[in-house]
CSV table of C-alpha atoms and ligand atoms in Angstrom, one decimal:
chain,number,residue,atom,x,y,z
A,28,MET,CA,-14.6,36.4,23.5
A,29,LYS,CA,-13.9,38.7,26.4
A,30,LEU,CA,-10.2,39.2,27.0
A,31,GLY,CA,-10.5,38.1,30.7
A,32,ALA,CA,-12.0,34.6,29.3
A,33,MET,CA,-9.5,33.9,26.8
A,34,PHE,CA,-6.7,34.8,29.3
A,35,SER,CA,-8.3,32.1,31.6
A,36,ASP,CA,-8.6,29.5,28.8
A,37,VAL,CA,-4.9,30.3,27.7
A,38,PHE,CA,-3.8,29.9,31.5
A,39,ARG,CA,-5.7,26.7,31.9
A,40,ALA,CA,-4.3,25.1,28.7
A,41,LEU,CA,-0.7,25.6,30.0
A,42,PHE,CA,-1.5,23.1,32.6
A,43,ARG,CA,-3.5,20.4,30.5
A,44,ARG,CA,-2.1,17.4,29.1
A,45,THR,CA,-1.5,17.9,25.2
A,46,ALA,CA,-4.0,16.4,23.0
A,47,THR,CA,-1.6,15.8,20.2
A,48,ARG,CA,1.5,13.6,19.8
A,49,LYS,CA,4.7,14.3,18.1
A,50,TYR,CA,4.4,12.0,15.2
A,51,PRO,CA,6.8,10.3,13.7
A,52,PHE,CA,8.8,10.4,16.7
A,53,GLU,CA,5.7,9.1,19.1
A,54,ARG,CA,3.9,6.6,17.7
A,55,THR,CA,0.8,4.5,18.9
A,56,PRO,CA,0.4,1.0,17.6
A,57,PRO,CA,-2.1,0.6,14.6
A,58,PRO,CA,-5.4,-0.9,15.1
A,59,GLU,CA,-5.5,-4.7,14.7
A,60,HIS,CA,-7.7,-4.5,11.6
A,61,LEU,CA,-6.1,-1.4,9.9
A,62,ARG,CA,-5.9,-1.7,6.1
A,63,GLY,CA,-2.2,-1.0,4.9
A,64,LYS,CA,-0.1,-1.9,2.0
A,65,LEU,CA,-1.4,-4.9,-0.1
A,66,TYR,CA,1.2,-8.0,0.0
A,67,TRP,CA,0.9,-11.0,-2.4
A,68,ASP,CA,2.2,-14.5,-1.8
A,69,ALA,CA,3.7,-15.9,-5.0
A,70,GLU,CA,3.4,-19.7,-3.7
A,71,LYS,CA,-0.2,-19.5,-3.3
A,72,CYS,CA,-1.2,-17.7,-6.7
A,73,THR,CA,-2.6,-19.6,-9.6
A,74,GLY,CA,-2.8,-16.5,-11.8
A,75,CYS,CA,-6.4,-16.8,-12.2
A,76,CYS,CA,-6.6,-12.9,-12.1
A,77,LEU,CA,-9.8,-12.8,-10.1
A,78,CYS,CA,-8.3,-9.8,-7.8
A,79,SER,CA,-7.3,-7.5,-10.7
A,80,LYS,CA,-11.0,-8.1,-12.5
A,81,ASP,CA,-12.5,-7.4,-9.1
A,82,CYS,CA,-10.5,-4.4,-8.1
A,83,PRO,CA,-12.7,-1.3,-8.6
A,84,ALA,CA,-9.6,1.1,-8.7
A,85,ASN,CA,-7.6,-1.0,-11.3
A,86,ALA,CA,-5.0,-0.9,-8.8
A,87,ILE,CA,-3.5,-4.5,-9.0
A,88,GLU,CA,-2.3,-6.3,-12.3
A,89,VAL,CA,-1.2,-9.7,-12.6
A,90,LEU,CA,1.4,-10.3,-15.3
A,91,THR,CA,2.2,-13.6,-16.6
A,92,VAL,CA,6.1,-14.7,-16.8
A,93,ASN,CA,5.4,-18.5,-17.4
A,94,LYS,CA,2.1,-20.0,-17.4
A,95,ALA,CA,3.0,-23.5,-17.3
A,96,ASN,CA,5.4,-22.9,-14.3
A,97,LYS,CA,2.6,-20.7,-12.6
A,98,ARG,CA,5.2,-17.7,-12.6
A,99,PHE,CA,3.7,-14.6,-12.2
A,100,ILE,CA,4.5,-10.9,-11.6
A,101,VAL,CA,2.1,-8.7,-9.6
A,102,ARG,CA,1.9,-4.8,-9.9
A,103,TYR,CA,0.3,-3.0,-7.0
A,104,HIS,CA,-0.4,0.5,-7.3
A,105,ALA,CA,-0.8,1.8,-3.8
A,106,ASP,CA,-2.0,5.5,-5.0
A,107,ARG,CA,-4.7,4.2,-6.9
A,108,CYS,CA,-5.9,1.3,-4.2
A,109,THR,CA,-8.6,2.3,-2.1
A,110,TYR,CA,-7.8,-0.3,0.6
A,111,CYS,CA,-11.2,-1.9,0.1
A,112,ALA,CA,-10.2,-5.6,0.5
A,113,GLN,CA,-12.1,-6.4,-2.2
A,114,CYS,CA,-8.9,-8.3,-3.8
A,115,VAL,CA,-8.3,-10.3,-0.6
A,116,LEU,CA,-11.9,-11.4,-0.5
A,117,SER,CA,-11.8,-12.3,-4.0
A,118,CYS,CA,-8.6,-14.4,-4.1
A,119,PRO,CA,-9.8,-18.2,-3.6
A,120,GLN,CA,-6.3,-18.9,-2.8
A,121,HIS,CA,-5.8,-16.6,0.2
A,122,ALA,CA,-2.7,-15.0,-1.6
A,123,LEU,CA,-3.2,-11.6,-0.8
A,124,HIS,CA,-3.5,-9.4,2.4
A,125,LEU,CA,-3.4,-5.9,3.4
A,126,SER,CA,-1.0,-5.3,6.1
A,127,SER,CA,-1.9,-3.6,9.4
A,128,ASN,CA,1.6,-2.8,10.3
A,129,ASP,CA,2.9,-1.3,6.9
A,130,TRP,CA,0.8,1.7,6.2
A,131,GLU,CA,3.0,4.9,6.2
A,132,LEU,CA,3.2,5.1,2.4
A,133,ALA,CA,3.2,9.1,1.9
A,134,ASN,CA,5.8,10.0,-0.6
A,135,THR,CA,6.5,12.9,-3.1
A,136,ASP,CA,7.9,10.6,-5.8
A,137,LYS,CA,4.9,8.9,-7.8
A,138,GLN,CA,7.2,6.0,-8.7
A,139,ALA,CA,7.2,5.1,-5.1
A,140,PHE,CA,3.6,3.9,-5.1
A,141,THR,CA,4.1,1.3,-7.7
A,142,PHE,CA,5.3,-2.2,-6.3
A,143,TYR,CA,6.3,-5.1,-7.9
A,144,TYR,CA,6.0,-8.4,-6.3
A,145,GLY,CA,7.5,-11.6,-7.5
A,146,ASP,CA,10.8,-13.4,-8.3
A,147,ASP,CA,13.5,-10.7,-8.5
A,148,ALA,CA,15.0,-11.9,-11.9
A,149,ASP,CA,11.5,-12.0,-13.4
A,150,VAL,CA,10.9,-8.5,-12.1
A,151,GLU,CA,14.2,-7.2,-13.6
A,152,SER,CA,13.9,-8.9,-16.9
A,153,PHE,CA,10.3,-7.4,-16.8
A,154,LEU,CA,11.3,-4.1,-16.4
A,155,VAL,CA,14.4,-4.0,-18.7
A,156,LYS,CA,11.9,-5.2,-21.6
A,157,ARG,CA,9.3,-2.4,-20.6
A,158,ALA,CA,12.0,0.1,-21.0
A,159,GLU,CA,13.3,-1.1,-24.3
A,160,ASN,CA,9.8,-1.1,-25.5
A,161,SER,CA,9.4,2.4,-24.5
A,162,ALA,CA,12.7,3.4,-26.0
A,163,GLU,CA,11.5,1.8,-29.1
A,164,GLU,CA,8.4,3.9,-29.3
A,165,VAL,CA,10.0,7.2,-29.0
B,12,SF4,S1,-7.6,-3.2,-1.7
B,12,SF4,FE1,-9.4,-2.8,-3.0
B,12,SF4,S2,-8.5,-1.1,-4.5
B,12,SF4,FE2,-6.8,-2.2,-3.5
B,12,SF4,S3,-6.1,-3.3,-4.7
B,12,SF4,FE3,-7.5,-4.4,-3.5
B,12,SF4,S4,-9.6,-4.6,-4.6
B,12,SF4,FE4,-8.0,-3.0,-5.4
B,13,SF4,S1,-6.9,-13.8,-7.4
B,13,SF4,FE1,-5.2,-14.8,-5.9
B,13,SF4,S2,-4.6,-16.5,-7.1
B,13,SF4,FE2,-5.9,-15.3,-8.4
B,13,SF4,S3,-4.4,-14.2,-9.6
B,13,SF4,FE3,-5.0,-12.9,-7.9
B,13,SF4,S4,-3.8,-13.2,-6.3
B,13,SF4,FE4,-3.5,-15.0,-7.7
């Protein structure tokens, strides 16, 4: 490129509107059908496990707390999820959905990509048991 043409490009660019946004300070609303983080509705879930069986990425696990009382925990691995929505389609109870608002999931901590859904006390006792089991294995 000739120097004159380059300067003319630079000069014109000075008066042009910027093509980029100062994210995260400037945001545009996400598209209506954007597929973000997966959410689970405990009230609707029957524990059939179709979602986890059909997930191509092994990103969703249904853990049984009490089958008779239909109490389950769902462990969701956002770092494995491909946001394909197969689990949403497979769920006969419409207990799953991919949020169009909650999609900023980037993190430097791997743990932050694992989400537990369910009753807080159930999740807590599951995590305590898991920690005890892994301590016994050491
Ligand atoms: S959206 Fe796709 S990859 Fe993610 S949990 Fe559901 S089935 Fe698995
Ligand atoms: S497919 Fe639906 S009802 Fe069945 S375990 Fe998954 S979330 Fe629950």
